[in-house]
Amino acid sequence: MEKRTFIKTAFLGTTALLFPKNAGALEYYPNPSDKKWAVLYGTWCGSARDAGVWISEGMDGIANVFDVRENPDLSVYDNVIVGGAIRAGKISPLLEEYLGKNRAILKTRLRGYFAVCGNMMRPVGPEQNKAMIDDHLAKICGVDSLPSKVFLGRITFGLMEPDVRKQMQQMAGIKEYDNLKRDECMAFGKELLDGTMKA
Ligand SMILES: Cc1cc2nc3c(=O)[nH]c(=O)nc-3n(C[C@H](O)[C@H](O)[C@H](O)COP(=O)(O)O)c2cc1C
């Protein structure tokens, strides 16, 4: 094979591996279920993703877990849980935009909210629930009084955008931490599933 043809063929082969034709959402641990559940999250550094996966684990893995960047079609699900990481008191602009655009689809499907935040490493309470869920996430979605949970998250400098990392590292008293608890996320998933089954 001519050198140029070989390089072209090899490149096309590699590209095909990177972008499979039927690329779709990664299905985490879906078990068969007659009720279709999805967890949708917005994250910068991954704590909200882990919270979402662990919420599904608490439901024995019946929920599919989506990053909002996948722009999933949630109309095919019966039950949806929505959550996001918090920066400057808010969820990511991308999640906010998605929730606004998909309000009509989500309205009848929403079963719970969660937020993942730092809260200066202090325990969370009703104040954080009000600020991040009742006065923020629930308002964006236009559906209130759903079960909700605010989880403490993580700070990992190496996962931040370079400018954000620089700013964070210059702030007094900011250090890396990991306060996200798998058992708390799983318990929330179980609570939502049990609550919906009773309803
Ligand atoms: C730039 C920046 C801003 C943040 N702002 C807040 C905030 O306003 N309130 C809060 O409780 N936590 C705040 N945090 C902490 C994050 O919510 C926490 O690290 C969370 O675990 C991030 O989730 P993620 O890993 O899914 O992106 C902030 C973190 C960063 C890096």
PDB file of C-alpha atoms and ligand atoms in Angstrom:
ATOM      1  CA  MET A   1       0.000   0.000   0.000  1.00  0.00           C
ATOM      2  CA  GLU A   2       1.246   3.460  -0.885  1.00  0.00           C
ATOM      3  CA  LYS A   3       2.467   5.385   2.170  1.00  0.00           C
ATOM      4  CA  ARG A   4      -0.081   8.204   1.758  1.00  0.00           C
ATOM      5  CA  THR A   5      -3.002   5.744   1.292  1.00  0.00           C
ATOM      6  CA  PHE A   6      -1.857   3.819   4.353  1.00  0.00           C
ATOM      7  CA  ILE A   7      -1.808   6.965   6.523  1.00  0.00           C
ATOM      8  CA  LYS A   8      -5.240   8.034   5.196  1.00  0.00           C
ATOM      9  CA  THR A   9      -6.744   4.586   5.841  1.00  0.00           C
ATOM     10  CA  ALA A  10      -5.222   4.404   9.308  1.00  0.00           C
ATOM     11  CA  PHE A  11      -6.539   7.901  10.149  1.00  0.00           C
ATOM     12  CA  LEU A  12     -10.059   7.111   8.944  1.00  0.00           C
ATOM     13  CA  GLY A  13     -10.012   3.904  10.975  1.00  0.00           C
ATOM     14  CA  THR A  14      -9.004   5.741  14.134  1.00  0.00           C
ATOM     15  CA  THR A  15     -11.592   8.449  13.567  1.00  0.00           C
ATOM     16  CA  ALA A  16     -14.290   5.815  13.112  1.00  0.00           C
ATOM     17  CA  LEU A  17     -13.356   4.399  16.498  1.00  0.00           C
ATOM     18  CA  LEU A  18     -13.582   7.819  18.095  1.00  0.00           C
ATOM     19  CA  PHE A  19     -16.970   8.652  16.591  1.00  0.00           C
ATOM     20  CA  PRO A  20     -19.028   5.469  16.289  1.00  0.00           C
ATOM     21  CA  LYS A  21     -21.972   5.845  13.903  1.00  0.00           C
ATOM     22  CA  ASN A  22     -24.626   5.164  16.521  1.00  0.00           C
ATOM     23  CA  ALA A  23     -23.101   7.133  19.370  1.00  0.00           C
ATOM     24  CA  GLY A  24     -25.710   7.503  22.111  1.00  0.00           C
ATOM     25  CA  ALA A  25     -26.053   8.032  25.807  1.00  0.00           C
ATOM     26  CA  LEU A  26     -23.943   5.810  27.970  1.00  0.00           C
ATOM     27  CA  GLU A  27     -26.355   3.493  29.731  1.00  0.00           C
ATOM     28  CA  TYR A  28     -25.091   2.955  33.244  1.00  0.00           C
ATOM     29  CA  TYR A  29     -26.504  -0.109  34.986  1.00  0.00           C
ATOM     30  CA  PRO A  30     -29.999  -0.377  33.605  1.00  0.00           C
ATOM     31  CA  ASN A  31     -32.030  -3.195  35.103  1.00  0.00           C
ATOM     32  CA  PRO A  32     -35.396  -4.040  33.584  1.00  0.00           C
ATOM     33  CA  SER A  33     -38.192  -1.853  34.914  1.00  0.00           C
ATOM     34  CA  ASP A  34     -41.721  -1.107  33.768  1.00  0.00           C
ATOM     35  CA  LYS A  35     -41.314   2.498  34.942  1.00  0.00           C
ATOM     36  CA  LYS A  36     -38.679   4.352  32.982  1.00  0.00           C
ATOM     37  CA  TRP A  37     -36.451   6.551  35.148  1.00  0.00           C
ATOM     38  CA  ALA A  38     -33.809   9.065  34.164  1.00  0.00           C
ATOM     39  CA  VAL A  39     -31.417  11.208  36.160  1.00  0.00           C
ATOM     40  CA  LEU A  40     -30.255  14.417  34.470  1.00  0.00           C
ATOM     41  CA  TYR A  41     -27.309  16.366  35.847  1.00  0.00           C
ATOM     42  CA  GLY A  42     -25.194  19.418  35.091  1.00  0.00           C
ATOM     43  CA  THR A  43     -21.590  19.376  36.262  1.00  0.00           C
ATOM     44  CA  TRP A  44     -18.274  21.121  35.853  1.00  0.00           C
ATOM     45  CA  CYS A  45     -15.905  18.748  37.627  1.00  0.00           C
ATOM     46  CA  GLY A  46     -17.879  15.518  38.020  1.00  0.00           C
ATOM     47  CA  SER A  47     -19.279  15.481  41.571  1.00  0.00           C
ATOM     48  CA  ALA A  48     -22.843  15.977  40.314  1.00  0.00           C
ATOM     49  CA  ARG A  49     -22.265  13.154  37.811  1.00  0.00           C
ATOM     50  CA  ASP A  50     -21.221  10.804  40.604  1.00  0.00           C
ATOM     51  CA  ALA A  51     -24.205  11.903  42.694  1.00  0.00           C
ATOM     52  CA  GLY A  52     -26.461  11.086  39.724  1.00  0.00           C
ATOM     53  CA  VAL A  53     -24.947   7.648  39.191  1.00  0.00           C
ATOM     54  CA  TRP A  54     -25.185   6.857  42.908  1.00  0.00           C
ATOM     55  CA  ILE A  55     -28.818   8.033  43.028  1.00  0.00           C
ATOM     56  CA  SER A  56     -29.491   5.500  40.269  1.00  0.00           C
ATOM     57  CA  GLU A  57     -27.560   2.856  42.213  1.00  0.00           C
ATOM     58  CA  GLY A  58     -29.884   3.473  45.159  1.00  0.00           C
ATOM     59  CA  MET A  59     -32.708   2.544  42.781  1.00  0.00           C
ATOM     60  CA  ASP A  60     -30.939  -0.722  41.896  1.00  0.00           C
ATOM     61  CA  GLY A  61     -29.684   0.906  38.734  1.00  0.00           C
ATOM     62  CA  ILE A  62     -32.976   1.270  36.915  1.00  0.00           C
ATOM     63  CA  ALA A  63     -32.418   4.936  36.040  1.00  0.00           C
ATOM     64  CA  ASN A  64     -30.433   6.034  33.021  1.00  0.00           C
ATOM     65  CA  VAL A  65     -28.075   8.854  33.915  1.00  0.00           C
ATOM     66  CA  PHE A  66     -27.502  11.738  31.507  1.00  0.00           C
ATOM     67  CA  ASP A  67     -25.127  14.659  31.397  1.00  0.00           C
ATOM     68  CA  VAL A  68     -27.086  17.672  30.137  1.00  0.00           C
ATOM     69  CA  ARG A  69     -24.407  18.064  27.438  1.00  0.00           C
ATOM     70  CA  GLU A  70     -25.846  14.927  25.810  1.00  0.00           C
ATOM     71  CA  ASN A  71     -29.069  16.918  25.273  1.00  0.00           C
ATOM     72  CA  PRO A  72     -31.197  13.821  25.981  1.00  0.00           C
ATOM     73  CA  ASP A  73     -34.790  13.362  24.871  1.00  0.00           C
ATOM     74  CA  LEU A  74     -36.460  12.816  28.239  1.00  0.00           C
ATOM     75  CA  SER A  75     -39.948  12.510  26.770  1.00  0.00           C
ATOM     76  CA  VAL A  76     -39.409   8.738  26.586  1.00  0.00           C
ATOM     77  CA  TYR A  77     -39.110   8.518  30.398  1.00  0.00           C
ATOM     78  CA  ASP A  78     -41.927   8.384  32.956  1.00  0.00           C
ATOM     79  CA  ASN A  79     -39.894   9.721  35.892  1.00  0.00           C
ATOM     80  CA  VAL A  80     -37.064  12.233  35.891  1.00  0.00           C
ATOM     81  CA  ILE A  81     -34.729  13.437  38.641  1.00  0.00           C
ATOM     82  CA  VAL A  82     -32.826  16.661  37.969  1.00  0.00           C
ATOM     83  CA  GLY A  83     -29.778  17.990  39.733  1.00  0.00           C
ATOM     84  CA  GLY A  84     -26.811  20.237  39.319  1.00  0.00           C
ATOM     85  CA  ALA A  85     -23.515  21.370  40.693  1.00  0.00           C
ATOM     86  CA  ILE A  86     -23.565  24.885  42.130  1.00  0.00           C
ATOM     87  CA  ARG A  87     -21.215  27.706  41.217  1.00  0.00           C
ATOM     88  CA  ALA A  88     -21.834  31.251  42.451  1.00  0.00           C
ATOM     89  CA  GLY A  89     -25.130  30.036  43.883  1.00  0.00           C
ATOM     90  CA  LYS A  90     -26.437  28.666  40.573  1.00  0.00           C
ATOM     91  CA  ILE A  91     -26.602  25.546  38.436  1.00  0.00           C
ATOM     92  CA  SER A  92     -24.669  25.572  35.153  1.00  0.00           C
ATOM     93  CA  PRO A  93     -26.016  27.863  32.413  1.00  0.00           C
ATOM     94  CA  LEU A  94     -26.323  24.838  30.127  1.00  0.00           C
ATOM     95  CA  LEU A  95     -28.553  22.984  32.595  1.00  0.00           C
ATOM     96  CA  GLU A  96     -30.624  26.102  33.184  1.00  0.00           C
ATOM     97  CA  GLU A  97     -31.080  26.527  29.431  1.00  0.00           C
ATOM     98  CA  TYR A  98     -32.037  22.864  28.947  1.00  0.00           C
ATOM     99  CA  LEU A  99     -34.569  22.969  31.795  1.00  0.00           C
ATOM    100  CA  GLY A 100     -36.128  26.125  30.383  1.00  0.00           C
ATOM    101  CA  LYS A 101     -36.433  24.639  26.895  1.00  0.00           C
ATOM    102  CA  ASN A 102     -37.817  21.320  28.148  1.00  0.00           C
ATOM    103  CA  ARG A 103     -40.218  22.663  30.778  1.00  0.00           C
ATOM    104  CA  ALA A 104     -43.291  21.191  29.106  1.00  0.00           C
ATOM    105  CA  ILE A 105     -41.749  17.708  28.804  1.00  0.00           C
ATOM    106  CA  LEU A 106     -40.434  17.731  32.362  1.00  0.00           C
ATOM    107  CA  LYS A 107     -43.496  19.204  34.072  1.00  0.00           C
ATOM    108  CA  THR A 108     -45.348  15.894  34.516  1.00  0.00           C
ATOM    109  CA  ARG A 109     -42.245  13.737  34.824  1.00  0.00           C
ATOM    110  CA  LEU A 110     -40.212  15.452  37.536  1.00  0.00           C
ATOM    111  CA  ARG A 111     -39.940  13.381  40.735  1.00  0.00           C
ATOM    112  CA  GLY A 112     -37.063  15.014  42.610  1.00  0.00           C
ATOM    113  CA  TYR A 113     -34.295  17.600  42.684  1.00  0.00           C
ATOM    114  CA  PHE A 114     -30.738  17.590  43.939  1.00  0.00           C
ATOM    115  CA  ALA A 115     -27.906  20.060  44.142  1.00  0.00           C
ATOM    116  CA  VAL A 116     -24.204  19.472  44.824  1.00  0.00           C
ATOM    117  CA  CYS A 117     -22.334  22.291  46.517  1.00  0.00           C
ATOM    118  CA  GLY A 118     -19.325  23.130  48.645  1.00  0.00           C
ATOM    119  CA  ASN A 119     -21.082  25.233  51.311  1.00  0.00           C
ATOM    120  CA  MET A 120     -17.624  26.173  52.605  1.00  0.00           C
ATOM    121  CA  MET A 121     -17.314  22.587  53.876  1.00  0.00           C
ATOM    122  CA  ARG A 122     -20.073  23.217  56.420  1.00  0.00           C
ATOM    123  CA  PRO A 123     -23.050  20.870  56.813  1.00  0.00           C
ATOM    124  CA  VAL A 124     -26.083  21.753  54.729  1.00  0.00           C
ATOM    125  CA  GLY A 125     -29.489  22.556  56.201  1.00  0.00           C
ATOM    126  CA  PRO A 126     -32.861  24.112  55.320  1.00  0.00           C
ATOM    127  CA  GLU A 127     -31.198  27.398  54.303  1.00  0.00           C
ATOM    128  CA  GLN A 128     -29.247  25.729  51.490  1.00  0.00           C
ATOM    129  CA  ASN A 129     -32.301  23.740  50.455  1.00  0.00           C
ATOM    130  CA  LYS A 130     -34.293  26.950  50.135  1.00  0.00           C
ATOM    131  CA  ALA A 131     -31.578  28.826  48.236  1.00  0.00           C
ATOM    132  CA  MET A 132     -30.512  26.082  45.818  1.00  0.00           C
ATOM    133  CA  ILE A 133     -33.709  24.089  45.371  1.00  0.00           C
ATOM    134  CA  ASP A 134     -36.895  26.017  46.313  1.00  0.00           C
ATOM    135  CA  ASP A 135     -35.770  29.460  45.137  1.00  0.00           C
ATOM    136  CA  HIS A 136     -33.624  28.268  42.233  1.00  0.00           C
ATOM    137  CA  LEU A 137     -33.952  24.809  40.636  1.00  0.00           C
ATOM    138  CA  ALA A 138     -37.683  24.473  41.350  1.00  0.00           C
ATOM    139  CA  LYS A 139     -38.297  27.984  39.979  1.00  0.00           C
ATOM    140  CA  ILE A 140     -36.394  27.234  36.773  1.00  0.00           C
ATOM    141  CA  CYS A 141     -38.405  24.033  36.270  1.00  0.00           C
ATOM    142  CA  GLY A 142     -41.687  25.610  37.340  1.00  0.00           C
ATOM    143  CA  VAL A 143     -42.558  22.644  39.599  1.00  0.00           C
ATOM    144  CA  ASP A 144     -42.276  22.975  43.366  1.00  0.00           C
ATOM    145  CA  SER A 145     -42.750  20.838  46.486  1.00  0.00           C
ATOM    146  CA  LEU A 146     -40.888  17.816  45.137  1.00  0.00           C
ATOM    147  CA  PRO A 147     -38.575  15.726  47.324  1.00  0.00           C
ATOM    148  CA  SER A 148     -35.088  17.207  47.204  1.00  0.00           C
ATOM    149  CA  LYS A 149     -31.600  16.904  48.613  1.00  0.00           C
ATOM    150  CA  VAL A 150     -28.539  19.135  48.746  1.00  0.00           C
ATOM    151  CA  PHE A 151     -25.304  17.134  48.837  1.00  0.00           C
ATOM    152  CA  LEU A 152     -21.880  18.356  49.804  1.00  0.00           C
ATOM    153  CA  GLY A 153     -19.475  17.895  46.902  1.00  0.00           C
ATOM    154  CA  ARG A 154     -15.794  18.015  46.098  1.00  0.00           C
ATOM    155  CA  ILE A 155     -13.044  20.405  45.177  1.00  0.00           C
ATOM    156  CA  THR A 156     -10.363  18.952  42.860  1.00  0.00           C
ATOM    157  CA  PHE A 157      -8.080  21.673  41.519  1.00  0.00           C
ATOM    158  CA  GLY A 158      -6.770  19.486  38.674  1.00  0.00           C
ATOM    159  CA  LEU A 159     -10.268  19.176  37.148  1.00  0.00           C
ATOM    160  CA  MET A 160     -10.991  22.897  37.002  1.00  0.00           C
ATOM    161  CA  GLU A 161     -10.613  25.177  34.020  1.00  0.00           C
ATOM    162  CA  PRO A 162      -7.126  26.750  34.319  1.00  0.00           C
ATOM    163  CA  ASP A 163      -8.387  30.281  35.075  1.00  0.00           C
ATOM    164  CA  VAL A 164     -10.855  29.018  37.695  1.00  0.00           C
ATOM    165  CA  ARG A 165      -8.171  26.841  39.276  1.00  0.00           C
ATOM    166  CA  LYS A 166      -5.833  29.806  39.513  1.00  0.00           C
ATOM    167  CA  GLN A 167      -8.504  31.963  41.152  1.00  0.00           C
ATOM    168  CA  MET A 168      -9.519  29.213  43.584  1.00  0.00           C
ATOM    169  CA  GLN A 169      -5.946  28.471  44.588  1.00  0.00           C
ATOM    170  CA  GLN A 170      -5.419  32.144  45.367  1.00  0.00           C
ATOM    171  CA  MET A 171      -8.424  32.284  47.679  1.00  0.00           C
ATOM    172  CA  ALA A 172      -7.603  32.059  51.374  1.00  0.00           C
ATOM    173  CA  GLY A 173      -8.892  28.958  53.106  1.00  0.00           C
ATOM    174  CA  ILE A 174      -9.766  27.008  49.933  1.00  0.00           C
ATOM    175  CA  LYS A 175      -8.312  23.503  49.805  1.00  0.00           C
ATOM    176  CA  GLU A 176      -9.175  20.246  48.086  1.00  0.00           C
ATOM    177  CA  TYR A 177     -11.849  18.164  49.791  1.00  0.00           C
ATOM    178  CA  ASP A 178     -14.266  15.318  49.137  1.00  0.00           C
ATOM    179  CA  ASN A 179     -17.513  15.452  51.086  1.00  0.00           C
ATOM    180  CA  LEU A 180     -19.785  13.653  48.624  1.00  0.00           C
ATOM    181  CA  LYS A 181     -21.239  10.542  50.228  1.00  0.00           C
ATOM    182  CA  ARG A 182     -22.337   7.603  48.095  1.00  0.00           C
ATOM    183  CA  ASP A 183     -24.643   6.255  50.809  1.00  0.00           C
ATOM    184  CA  GLU A 184     -26.497   9.600  51.049  1.00  0.00           C
ATOM    185  CA  CYS A 185     -27.005   9.695  47.284  1.00  0.00           C
ATOM    186  CA  MET A 186     -28.182   6.078  47.218  1.00  0.00           C
ATOM    187  CA  ALA A 187     -30.604   6.727  50.098  1.00  0.00           C
ATOM    188  CA  PHE A 188     -32.113   9.634  48.142  1.00  0.00           C
ATOM    189  CA  GLY A 189     -32.566   7.429  45.070  1.00  0.00           C
ATOM    190  CA  LYS A 190     -34.276   4.761  47.153  1.00  0.00           C
ATOM    191  CA  GLU A 191     -36.489   7.384  48.826  1.00  0.00           C
ATOM    192  CA  LEU A 192     -37.651   8.685  45.434  1.00  0.00           C
ATOM    193  CA  LEU A 193     -38.312   5.225  44.049  1.00  0.00           C
ATOM    194  CA  ASP A 194     -40.206   4.063  47.156  1.00  0.00           C
ATOM    195  CA  GLY A 195     -42.212   7.316  47.229  1.00  0.00           C
ATOM    196  CA  THR A 196     -43.262   6.956  43.611  1.00  0.00           C
ATOM    197  CA  MET A 197     -44.204   3.296  44.030  1.00  0.00           C
ATOM    198  CA  LYS A 198     -46.469   4.193  46.986  1.00  0.00           C
ATOM    199  CA  ALA A 199     -48.131   7.049  45.079  1.00  0.00           C
TER     200      ALA A 199
HETATM  201  C1  LIG B   1     -15.764  28.504  40.800  1.00  0.00           C
HETATM  202  C2  LIG B   1     -16.545  27.773  41.861  1.00  0.00           C
HETATM  203  C3  LIG B   1     -17.624  28.388  42.437  1.00  0.00           C
HETATM  204  C4  LIG B   1     -18.349  27.734  43.438  1.00  0.00           C
HETATM  205  N1  LIG B   1     -19.431  28.363  44.001  1.00  0.00           N
HETATM  206  C5  LIG B   1     -20.101  27.755  44.999  1.00  0.00           C
HETATM  207  C6  LIG B   1     -21.207  28.409  45.631  1.00  0.00           C
HETATM  208  O1  LIG B   1     -21.619  29.507  45.263  1.00  0.00           O
HETATM  209  N2  LIG B   1     -21.809  27.771  46.664  1.00  0.00           N
HETATM  210  C7  LIG B   1     -21.407  26.556  47.115  1.00  0.00           C
HETATM  211  O2  LIG B   1     -21.960  26.043  48.085  1.00  0.00           O
HETATM  212  N3  LIG B   1     -20.388  25.892  46.496  1.00  0.00           N
HETATM  213  C8  LIG B   1     -19.735  26.459  45.463  1.00  0.00           C
HETATM  214  N4  LIG B   1     -18.691  25.808  44.838  1.00  0.00           N
HETATM  215  C9  LIG B   1     -18.371  24.427  45.214  1.00  0.00           C
HETATM  216  C10 LIG B   1     -18.984  23.428  44.221  1.00  0.00           C
HETATM  217  O3  LIG B   1     -20.395  23.492  44.257  1.00  0.00           O
HETATM  218  C11 LIG B   1     -18.517  22.011  44.560  1.00  0.00           C
HETATM  219  O4  LIG B   1     -17.137  21.947  44.339  1.00  0.00           O
HETATM  220  C12 LIG B   1     -19.227  20.952  43.736  1.00  0.00           C
HETATM  221  O5  LIG B   1     -18.842  19.682  44.206  1.00  0.00           O
HETATM  222  C13 LIG B   1     -18.905  21.087  42.276  1.00  0.00           C
HETATM  223  O6  LIG B   1     -19.626  20.126  41.550  1.00  0.00           O
HETATM  224  P1  LIG B   1     -19.066  19.488  40.204  1.00  0.00           P
HETATM  225  O7  LIG B   1     -17.830  18.693  40.598  1.00  0.00           O
HETATM  226  O8  LIG B   1     -20.172  18.581  39.745  1.00  0.00           O
HETATM  227  O9  LIG B   1     -18.784  20.570  39.253  1.00  0.00           O
HETATM  228  C14 LIG B   1     -17.977  26.435  43.851  1.00  0.00           C
HETATM  229  C15 LIG B   1     -16.878  25.814  43.243  1.00  0.00           C
HETATM  230  C16 LIG B   1     -16.171  26.473  42.245  1.00  0.00           C
HETATM  231  C17 LIG B   1     -15.012  25.779  41.604  1.00  0.00           C
END
